[in-house]
Amino acid sequence: MDQTVQKVTNGLQGTITIPGDKSISHRAVMFGAIANGTTTVEGFLPGEDCLSTISCFQKLGVSIQQNDDKVTIEGKGYAGLKEPVDILDVGNSGTTTRLMLGILATLPFHCVVIGDSSIAKRPMSRVTNPLREMGAKIDGRDNGNLTPLSIRGGGTKAIQFESKVASAQVKSCILLAGLQSEGETVVSEPHVSRDHTERMLRAFGVDVKQNGRTTSVQGGQQLTGGHIVVPGDISSAAFMLVAGAIVPNSSITLLNVGVNPTRTGIIDVLQQMGANLVIENERTINDEPVADLTISTSSLKGIEISGDIIPRLIDEIPVIALLATQAEGKTVIKDAEELKVKETNRIDTVVSELLKLGASIEATDDGMIIYGKSDLTGSTVKSYGDHRIGMTMAIAGCIATGTVTVQESEAIAVSYPNFFTQLQSLQK
Ligand code: SPQ
C-alpha cells in the first residue's frame, strides 16, 4: 500500500499518548502464559508483532483474550502448554521467534516455527546453538540457523553463556530456558542490552541476579500471574520526537513514554545534538520508569554515536539518520553492525532511501556517515516491509518539498498501528 505524505507547513502541535511498548507487550503475554494464575495486561500494543505472540501461545494451548490494549491470560504454569497441532507462525517478529524458542527448549514436545520472508533471513543460530548446548533438539535450514525451525525440548541443563552480541533477545531466550533447566544459568554480553525481561520476571516473582553485563537465574523457579501495565514505546515515540525537532514551528508533548535507561539512547542523542527536549512527570510503573516528553523545533549539530550507547538506541538509528540530515556538520554512527540483521539490512535500506530524497549520507561497514544540513525533496521511497524504515520515510515527508510516497507502508502496523492517525492529529 502506498501512503503519501506532504510537507508540513504550519508546524506540528499538540499532545498524544504513545501506544504500548512492543518489547514489554511480548513479554507480558509470554510470561503470563508460563505463569500460574491469571495475568491481566493494560496498555498492551495491539500491533501485528504482539498479535503473533498471542496467536503462537494460543496454539500452545493457553487461553488468551485480547480486546484492543487489554489482555487476559489464564496461565496454568509450564504444564499448561501442550504440543501444538499447527505450526507456530511468528509473522515478522524476531522477538517472538527468539524468546519463544527459549521457552519451547524446555518443553517435552515438538514444534515447528516459521515466519515471513524477512524472518526467514534473520540469524537464529545465536539462540539455537546455546539452546542445543543446553539439551534442546533443534533443526532447520542452514543447520538450524534459519526458519522454518523444528524444536523438541525438555531435559535441559543450565549453561554459562557468553554472547558475542549485545542482544536482549539472546539474553532473554537463554534466561527463559534457564528457568526450567537444572542448575544456574548465567548470560554475559559485550554491552548491556534492554532489561525488560529481568524487570518483568521479578514482577512475576522470579529471582533474577544482575551484575554489570552478567545476568543469571536459578532453574526450577515458578512464575506467578499478576497485573502488568505497559508504558508507551520510546521506539515509537522516537519518530514523533524527531518530527518535533526538525519540522519548523513545532512543539509536541508525548505522554506515557517508557524511559528505561537501557532504551533512552535517543534522548541522549537529541540532547547532545542540541534539541529542545523537556522531561516531566517521571514515575515508575511495574518497575519500569515512565515520563512525559515535550519537544520543540531547534537548530541541531552533528555528533558521533558509538560504543555502549548503540544497544540503547539500535531501533532508533533509521530515524536518527534522518535527524542527522537536519543537523549542521557531520554525524558518524559506528559499532552498529547489528543493523544488518534486523527486519531489513537497515544500513542499506536507510541509506538508499534517504539518498533518493537528496540526503548526503554514506554507508560504512558498521554504520553510516551523514553530512548536514540538507534540503530534502519528495520522491517515491520503499519501506522494504520494514516498519521502522516506513516511519522514517513518512517523517522525512513532513520536511521534504513536494510529496513523499512511501511504498509498502502497511509494514508500519507491526509496531505502530495508529502512526498516521497520530501524526495527522498533530497537524493544524
Ligand atoms: O522483534 P524484532 O523484529 O527483532 O524487532 C526489532 C524492531 O525494530 O522492532 C528489531 F528489528 O526490535 C528488537 C530490538 O532490536 C526488539 C528487542 C526485544 O524486544 O528484546 C530487542 C532488540 O533486538 P536484539 O536482537 O538486539 O535483541
Coordinates of C-alpha atoms and ligand atoms in Angstrom, one line a residue:
M1 CA 0.0 0.0 0.0
D2 CA 1.3 3.5 -0.9
Q3 CA 1.0 6.3 1.6
T4 CA 1.6 9.9 0.5
V5 CA 3.0 12.5 3.0
Q6 CA 3.1 16.2 2.2
K7 CA 5.4 18.8 3.7
V8 CA 4.0 20.2 7.0
T9 CA 3.7 24.0 6.6
N10 CA 2.4 25.2 10.0
G11 CA 4.4 23.0 12.4
L12 CA 3.3 20.1 14.5
Q13 CA 1.4 21.0 17.6
G14 CA -0.5 19.0 20.3
T15 CA -0.4 16.1 22.7
I16 CA -0.6 12.4 22.0
T17 CA -0.4 9.3 24.2
I18 CA 2.3 6.9 22.8
P19 CA 1.0 3.3 22.3
G20 CA 2.3 0.4 24.4
D21 CA 5.9 -0.8 24.3
K22 CA 6.3 -3.7 21.9
S23 CA 9.1 -5.4 23.8
I24 CA 7.2 -5.2 27.1
S25 CA 3.9 -6.3 25.5
H26 CA 5.5 -9.5 24.0
R27 CA 7.0 -10.4 27.4
A28 CA 3.7 -9.8 29.3
V29 CA 1.9 -12.3 27.1
M30 CA 4.8 -14.9 27.2
F31 CA 5.4 -14.7 30.9
G32 CA 1.6 -14.7 31.6
A33 CA 1.4 -17.9 29.5
I34 CA 4.0 -19.8 31.6
A35 CA 2.9 -18.4 34.9
N36 CA 0.5 -19.9 37.4
G37 CA -2.8 -17.9 37.7
T38 CA -4.4 -15.1 35.7
T39 CA -2.4 -12.3 34.3
T40 CA -4.1 -9.1 33.2
V41 CA -2.3 -6.6 30.9
E42 CA -3.2 -3.0 30.4
G43 CA -1.7 -0.7 27.7
F44 CA -0.8 -3.8 25.5
L45 CA 0.3 -2.9 22.0
P46 CA -2.2 -4.4 19.5
G47 CA 0.5 -4.3 16.8
E48 CA 0.9 -7.2 14.4
D49 CA 4.1 -8.5 16.1
C50 CA 2.5 -8.8 19.5
L51 CA -0.6 -10.3 18.0
S52 CA 1.7 -13.0 16.5
T53 CA 2.9 -13.8 20.1
I54 CA -0.7 -14.1 21.3
S55 CA -1.6 -16.4 18.4
C56 CA 1.5 -18.7 19.0
F57 CA 0.7 -19.1 22.7
Q58 CA -3.0 -19.8 21.9
K59 CA -1.8 -22.6 19.6
L60 CA 0.3 -23.9 22.5
G61 CA -3.0 -24.3 24.4
V62 CA -3.0 -21.2 26.6
S63 CA -6.3 -19.3 27.0
I64 CA -5.7 -15.6 26.0
Q65 CA -8.4 -13.0 25.4
Q66 CA -7.4 -9.7 23.8
N67 CA -9.5 -6.6 23.3
D68 CA -7.6 -3.6 22.0
D69 CA -5.0 -2.8 24.7
K70 CA -6.4 -5.2 27.3
V71 CA -5.3 -8.8 27.5
T72 CA -6.2 -11.6 29.9
I73 CA -4.0 -14.7 30.1
E74 CA -5.1 -17.8 32.0
G75 CA -1.8 -19.3 32.9
K76 CA -1.5 -22.9 34.2
G77 CA 2.3 -22.9 34.5
Y78 CA 4.5 -24.8 32.1
A79 CA 2.2 -27.8 32.3
G80 CA -0.5 -25.7 30.7
L81 CA 1.5 -25.6 27.4
K82 CA 0.7 -28.5 25.0
E83 CA 2.1 -29.8 21.8
P84 CA 0.6 -27.7 19.1
V85 CA -1.4 -29.3 16.2
D86 CA -0.4 -26.5 13.9
I87 CA 2.9 -24.7 13.0
L88 CA 3.7 -21.6 15.2
D89 CA 3.8 -18.6 12.8
V90 CA 5.8 -15.6 14.2
G91 CA 5.0 -13.3 11.3
N92 CA 7.6 -10.5 11.1
S93 CA 8.6 -10.7 14.8
G94 CA 12.2 -11.6 15.8
T95 CA 11.3 -11.1 19.5
T96 CA 8.5 -13.7 19.3
T97 CA 10.9 -16.2 17.5
R98 CA 13.8 -15.9 19.8
L99 CA 12.1 -15.6 23.2
M100 CA 9.6 -18.3 22.4
L101 CA 12.4 -20.7 21.4
G102 CA 13.8 -20.3 24.9
I103 CA 10.5 -21.4 26.4
L104 CA 10.0 -24.2 23.8
A105 CA 13.5 -25.6 24.5
T106 CA 12.3 -26.7 27.9
L107 CA 9.0 -28.3 26.9
P108 CA 9.0 -32.1 26.1
F109 CA 7.2 -31.9 22.8
H110 CA 7.7 -31.0 19.1
C111 CA 7.0 -27.6 17.5
V112 CA 7.7 -26.1 14.1
V113 CA 8.4 -22.3 14.0
I114 CA 8.0 -20.3 10.8
G115 CA 7.7 -16.6 9.9
D116 CA 7.6 -14.3 6.9
S117 CA 10.2 -13.7 4.2
S118 CA 12.1 -11.2 6.5
I119 CA 12.2 -13.6 9.4
A120 CA 13.5 -16.3 7.0
K121 CA 16.7 -14.3 6.6
R122 CA 17.4 -13.4 10.2
P123 CA 20.1 -15.4 12.1
M124 CA 18.8 -17.8 14.7
S125 CA 22.0 -19.7 15.4
R126 CA 22.7 -17.1 18.1
V127 CA 20.0 -18.7 20.1
T128 CA 19.7 -22.2 18.6
N129 CA 23.4 -23.1 19.3
P130 CA 23.3 -22.3 23.0
L131 CA 19.8 -23.9 23.3
R132 CA 21.3 -27.1 21.7
E133 CA 24.1 -26.9 24.2
M134 CA 21.5 -26.9 27.0
G135 CA 20.0 -30.1 25.5
A136 CA 17.2 -29.0 23.1
K137 CA 16.9 -30.8 19.8
I138 CA 16.7 -28.2 17.0
D139 CA 16.9 -28.5 13.3
G140 CA 16.2 -26.1 10.4
R141 CA 17.6 -24.6 7.2
D142 CA 21.3 -23.8 7.3
N143 CA 21.8 -26.3 10.1
G144 CA 19.3 -24.7 12.4
N145 CA 20.2 -21.0 11.7
L146 CA 17.2 -20.1 9.6
T147 CA 13.4 -20.7 9.8
P148 CA 11.5 -22.9 9.4
L149 CA 12.9 -24.4 12.6
S150 CA 11.8 -27.6 14.3
I151 CA 12.4 -28.0 18.0
R152 CA 11.9 -30.8 20.6
G153 CA 12.7 -29.6 24.1
G154 CA 12.9 -30.9 27.6
G155 CA 15.6 -32.2 29.9
T156 CA 17.7 -29.0 29.6
K157 CA 20.7 -28.2 31.7
A158 CA 22.0 -24.8 32.9
I159 CA 24.6 -23.0 30.8
Q160 CA 27.3 -20.3 31.3
F161 CA 26.9 -18.4 28.1
E162 CA 29.0 -15.5 26.8
S163 CA 27.1 -13.8 24.0
K164 CA 29.1 -12.3 21.2
V165 CA 26.4 -9.7 20.6
A166 CA 24.6 -7.3 22.9
S167 CA 21.1 -8.7 22.3
A168 CA 18.2 -8.7 24.6
Q169 CA 16.6 -11.4 22.5
V170 CA 19.6 -13.7 23.0
K171 CA 19.9 -12.9 26.7
S172 CA 16.1 -13.3 27.3
C173 CA 16.0 -16.6 25.3
I174 CA 18.7 -18.2 27.4
L175 CA 17.4 -16.9 30.7
L176 CA 13.9 -18.3 29.9
A177 CA 15.4 -21.7 29.0
G178 CA 17.4 -21.4 32.2
L179 CA 14.3 -21.0 34.3
Q180 CA 13.3 -24.6 33.6
S181 CA 16.8 -26.1 33.5
E182 CA 18.8 -27.8 36.2
G183 CA 21.4 -25.5 37.8
E184 CA 22.2 -21.8 37.5
T185 CA 22.2 -20.2 34.0
V186 CA 24.5 -17.3 33.5
V187 CA 24.5 -15.0 30.5
S188 CA 27.0 -12.2 29.8
E189 CA 27.0 -9.8 26.9
P190 CA 29.5 -7.3 25.5
H191 CA 27.3 -4.2 26.3
V192 CA 24.2 -4.1 28.4
S193 CA 21.1 -4.6 26.3
R194 CA 17.5 -3.7 27.2
D195 CA 16.5 -5.3 30.6
H196 CA 12.7 -5.7 30.3
T197 CA 12.9 -9.4 30.8
E198 CA 14.8 -9.1 34.0
R199 CA 12.4 -6.4 35.4
M200 CA 9.3 -8.3 34.4
L201 CA 10.4 -11.7 35.6
R202 CA 10.9 -10.1 39.0
A203 CA 7.3 -8.8 38.8
F204 CA 6.2 -12.4 38.2
G205 CA 8.1 -13.5 41.4
V206 CA 11.3 -14.8 39.9
D207 CA 14.7 -14.2 41.5
V208 CA 17.0 -12.7 38.7
K209 CA 20.5 -11.6 39.6
Q210 CA 22.2 -8.9 37.6
N211 CA 25.8 -7.6 37.9
G212 CA 27.0 -5.3 35.1
R213 CA 27.0 -7.2 31.8
T214 CA 26.1 -10.6 33.5
T215 CA 22.6 -11.9 34.4
S216 CA 21.7 -15.2 36.0
V217 CA 18.7 -17.3 37.1
Q218 CA 18.4 -20.5 39.1
G219 CA 16.5 -23.3 37.4
G220 CA 13.2 -24.6 38.8
Q221 CA 11.6 -21.2 39.6
Q222 CA 7.8 -20.8 39.0
L223 CA 6.2 -17.6 37.8
T224 CA 3.0 -16.2 39.5
G225 CA 0.5 -14.2 37.4
G226 CA -0.4 -10.6 38.2
H227 CA -1.3 -7.3 36.7
I228 CA 1.1 -5.6 34.1
V229 CA 0.7 -2.0 33.0
V230 CA 2.7 -1.5 29.7
P231 CA 4.3 2.0 29.3
G232 CA 4.4 3.7 25.8
D233 CA 7.1 2.6 23.5
I234 CA 10.1 5.0 23.3
S235 CA 11.0 3.4 19.9
S236 CA 7.6 4.7 18.6
A237 CA 7.9 8.0 20.4
A238 CA 11.3 8.4 18.6
F239 CA 9.6 9.2 15.3
M240 CA 7.5 11.9 16.9
L241 CA 10.5 13.3 18.8
V242 CA 12.4 13.6 15.6
A243 CA 9.4 15.2 13.8
G244 CA 9.1 17.7 16.7
A245 CA 12.8 18.6 16.5
I246 CA 13.0 19.0 12.7
V247 CA 9.6 20.3 11.4
P248 CA 9.8 24.1 11.7
N249 CA 7.5 25.7 14.3
S250 CA 6.6 22.5 16.2
S251 CA 6.0 21.8 19.8
I252 CA 4.6 18.4 20.8
T253 CA 4.0 16.5 24.0
L254 CA 4.2 12.8 24.2
L255 CA 2.5 11.2 27.2
N256 CA 3.4 8.0 29.0
V257 CA 6.7 7.2 27.4
G258 CA 8.8 4.4 28.8
V259 CA 12.2 5.8 29.8
N260 CA 14.0 2.7 30.9
P261 CA 17.7 3.7 30.8
T262 CA 18.5 0.7 28.6
R263 CA 16.3 2.3 25.9
T264 CA 16.9 6.1 26.2
G265 CA 19.8 6.5 23.8
I266 CA 17.5 8.6 21.6
I267 CA 17.1 11.1 24.4
D268 CA 20.9 11.4 24.9
V269 CA 21.4 11.9 21.2
L270 CA 18.7 14.6 20.9
Q271 CA 20.2 16.4 23.9
Q272 CA 23.7 16.2 22.6
M273 CA 22.6 17.5 19.2
G274 CA 21.0 20.5 20.9
A275 CA 17.3 19.6 20.7
N276 CA 14.8 21.4 22.9
L277 CA 13.5 18.5 25.0
V278 CA 11.8 18.7 28.4
I279 CA 11.3 15.5 30.5
E280 CA 8.5 15.8 33.1
N281 CA 6.3 13.8 35.4
E282 CA 8.8 11.0 35.9
R283 CA 7.3 8.0 37.6
T284 CA 7.7 4.2 37.9
I285 CA 5.1 1.6 36.8
N286 CA 5.7 -2.1 37.3
D287 CA 9.4 -1.3 37.9
E288 CA 9.6 0.5 34.5
P289 CA 10.4 4.3 34.5
V290 CA 7.9 6.4 32.6
A291 CA 7.8 10.1 31.8
D292 CA 6.1 12.7 29.6
L293 CA 8.3 14.3 26.9
T294 CA 7.9 17.7 25.2
I295 CA 10.0 18.6 22.2
S296 CA 10.1 21.8 20.1
T297 CA 12.0 22.7 17.0
S298 CA 15.6 23.8 17.4
S299 CA 18.8 24.0 15.5
L300 CA 20.9 20.9 15.7
K301 CA 24.5 19.9 15.4
G302 CA 26.2 16.6 14.2
I303 CA 27.7 14.2 16.7
E304 CA 29.4 10.8 16.9
I305 CA 27.3 7.9 18.1
S306 CA 29.2 4.7 19.0
G307 CA 30.1 2.1 21.7
D308 CA 27.9 1.4 24.7
I309 CA 25.0 3.7 23.6
I310 CA 24.4 1.6 20.4
P311 CA 22.2 -1.1 22.1
R312 CA 20.3 1.7 23.9
L313 CA 19.1 3.1 20.5
I314 CA 19.6 0.4 18.0
D315 CA 16.0 0.5 16.7
E316 CA 16.1 4.3 16.5
I317 CA 19.1 4.6 14.2
P318 CA 17.0 4.9 11.0
V319 CA 15.2 7.9 12.3
I320 CA 18.4 9.3 13.9
A321 CA 19.9 9.2 10.4
L322 CA 17.0 11.4 9.2
L323 CA 17.6 13.7 12.2
A324 CA 21.2 14.0 11.3
T325 CA 20.3 15.2 7.8
Q326 CA 18.9 18.3 9.5
A327 CA 21.9 18.9 11.9
E328 CA 24.8 21.2 10.9
G329 CA 28.0 19.2 10.3
K330 CA 28.9 15.5 10.3
T331 CA 27.2 12.7 12.2
V332 CA 29.0 9.4 12.4
I333 CA 27.3 6.2 13.6
K334 CA 29.7 3.4 14.4
D335 CA 29.6 -0.1 16.0
A336 CA 26.1 -0.8 14.7
E337 CA 26.7 -3.9 12.6
E338 CA 23.6 -5.4 14.2
L339 CA 21.5 -3.2 11.9
K340 CA 22.4 -5.6 9.1
V341 CA 20.3 -8.4 10.7
K342 CA 17.1 -6.5 11.6
E343 CA 13.8 -6.7 9.5
T344 CA 16.0 -5.4 6.7
N345 CA 19.7 -4.6 6.5
R346 CA 18.9 -1.2 8.0
I347 CA 22.3 0.3 6.9
D348 CA 21.5 -0.4 3.3
T349 CA 17.8 0.5 3.4
V350 CA 18.0 3.7 5.3
V351 CA 21.0 5.0 3.2
S352 CA 19.4 4.1 -0.1
E353 CA 16.0 5.7 0.7
L354 CA 17.4 8.9 2.2
L355 CA 19.7 9.3 -0.8
K356 CA 16.5 9.2 -3.0
L357 CA 15.3 12.3 -1.1
G358 CA 18.6 14.1 -1.6
A359 CA 20.3 13.5 1.7
S360 CA 24.1 13.4 1.9
I361 CA 24.7 10.0 3.5
E362 CA 27.1 7.1 3.0
A363 CA 27.1 3.6 4.4
T364 CA 30.1 2.2 6.3
D365 CA 30.8 -1.4 7.4
D366 CA 29.4 -0.8 10.9
G367 CA 27.1 2.2 10.5
M368 CA 26.8 5.4 8.4
I369 CA 28.1 8.9 8.0
I370 CA 25.6 11.8 7.4
Y371 CA 26.5 15.3 6.3
G372 CA 24.0 18.0 7.2
K373 CA 22.2 20.1 6.8
S374 CA 20.4 19.0 3.6
D375 CA 17.2 20.1 1.9
L376 CA 15.1 17.0 1.2
T377 CA 13.0 16.7 -1.9
G378 CA 9.9 14.5 -2.3
S379 CA 10.2 11.2 -4.2
T380 CA 8.8 7.6 -4.1
V381 CA 10.6 5.5 -1.5
K382 CA 10.1 2.0 -0.1
S383 CA 9.8 0.6 3.4
Y384 CA 11.0 -2.8 2.1
G385 CA 8.5 -4.3 4.5
D386 CA 10.4 -2.8 7.5
H387 CA 8.1 -0.7 9.8
R388 CA 11.0 1.5 11.0
I389 CA 12.1 2.4 7.5
G390 CA 8.5 3.1 6.5
M391 CA 8.0 5.5 9.5
T392 CA 11.4 7.2 9.0
M393 CA 10.4 8.0 5.4
A394 CA 7.0 9.3 6.5
I395 CA 8.6 11.7 8.9
A396 CA 11.0 12.7 6.1
G397 CA 7.9 13.5 4.1
C398 CA 7.0 16.1 6.7
I399 CA 10.0 18.3 5.8
A400 CA 10.7 17.4 2.2
T401 CA 9.4 19.7 -0.5
G402 CA 6.6 18.2 -2.6
T403 CA 5.3 14.7 -1.8
V404 CA 7.0 11.6 -0.3
T405 CA 5.2 8.4 -1.4
V406 CA 6.0 5.5 1.0
Q407 CA 5.5 2.1 -0.7
E408 CA 4.7 -0.9 1.4
S409 CA 3.6 1.4 4.2
E410 CA 1.3 -1.4 5.7
A411 CA 4.5 -2.7 7.4
I412 CA 4.1 0.2 10.0
A413 CA 1.2 -1.8 11.6
V414 CA 3.9 -4.2 13.0
S415 CA 4.7 -1.8 15.8
Y416 CA 2.6 1.4 15.5
P417 CA -0.8 0.8 14.0
N418 CA -2.1 4.3 14.6
F419 CA 1.0 6.1 13.4
F420 CA -0.6 8.1 10.6
T421 CA -3.7 9.0 12.7
Q422 CA -1.4 10.4 15.5
L423 CA 0.8 12.2 13.0
Q424 CA -2.2 13.7 11.3
S425 CA -3.7 14.8 14.7
L426 CA -0.6 17.0 15.3
Q427 CA -1.1 19.0 12.1
K428 CA -3.3 22.1 12.2
Ligands
SPQ1 O1 11.2 -8.2 17.2 P1 12.1 -7.7 16.2 O2 11.6 -8.0 14.8 O3 13.5 -8.1 16.3 O4 12.1 -6.1 16.4 C1 13.1 -5.0 16.5 C2 12.4 -3.7 16.0 O5 12.9 -2.9 15.3 O6 11.2 -3.5 16.4 C3 14.4 -5.3 15.7 F1 14.3 -5.4 14.5 O7 13.4 -4.8 17.9 C4 14.1 -5.7 18.7 C5 15.4 -5.0 19.1 O8 16.2 -4.6 18.0 C6 13.3 -6.0 19.9 C7 14.1 -6.5 21.1 C8 13.4 -7.1 22.2 O9 12.2 -6.9 22.4 O10 14.1 -7.8 23.0 C9 15.5 -6.4 21.2 C10 16.3 -5.8 20.1 O11 16.8 -6.9 19.3 P2 18.2 -7.6 19.7 O12 18.4 -8.6 18.6 O13 19.2 -6.6 19.8 O14 17.9 -8.3 20.9

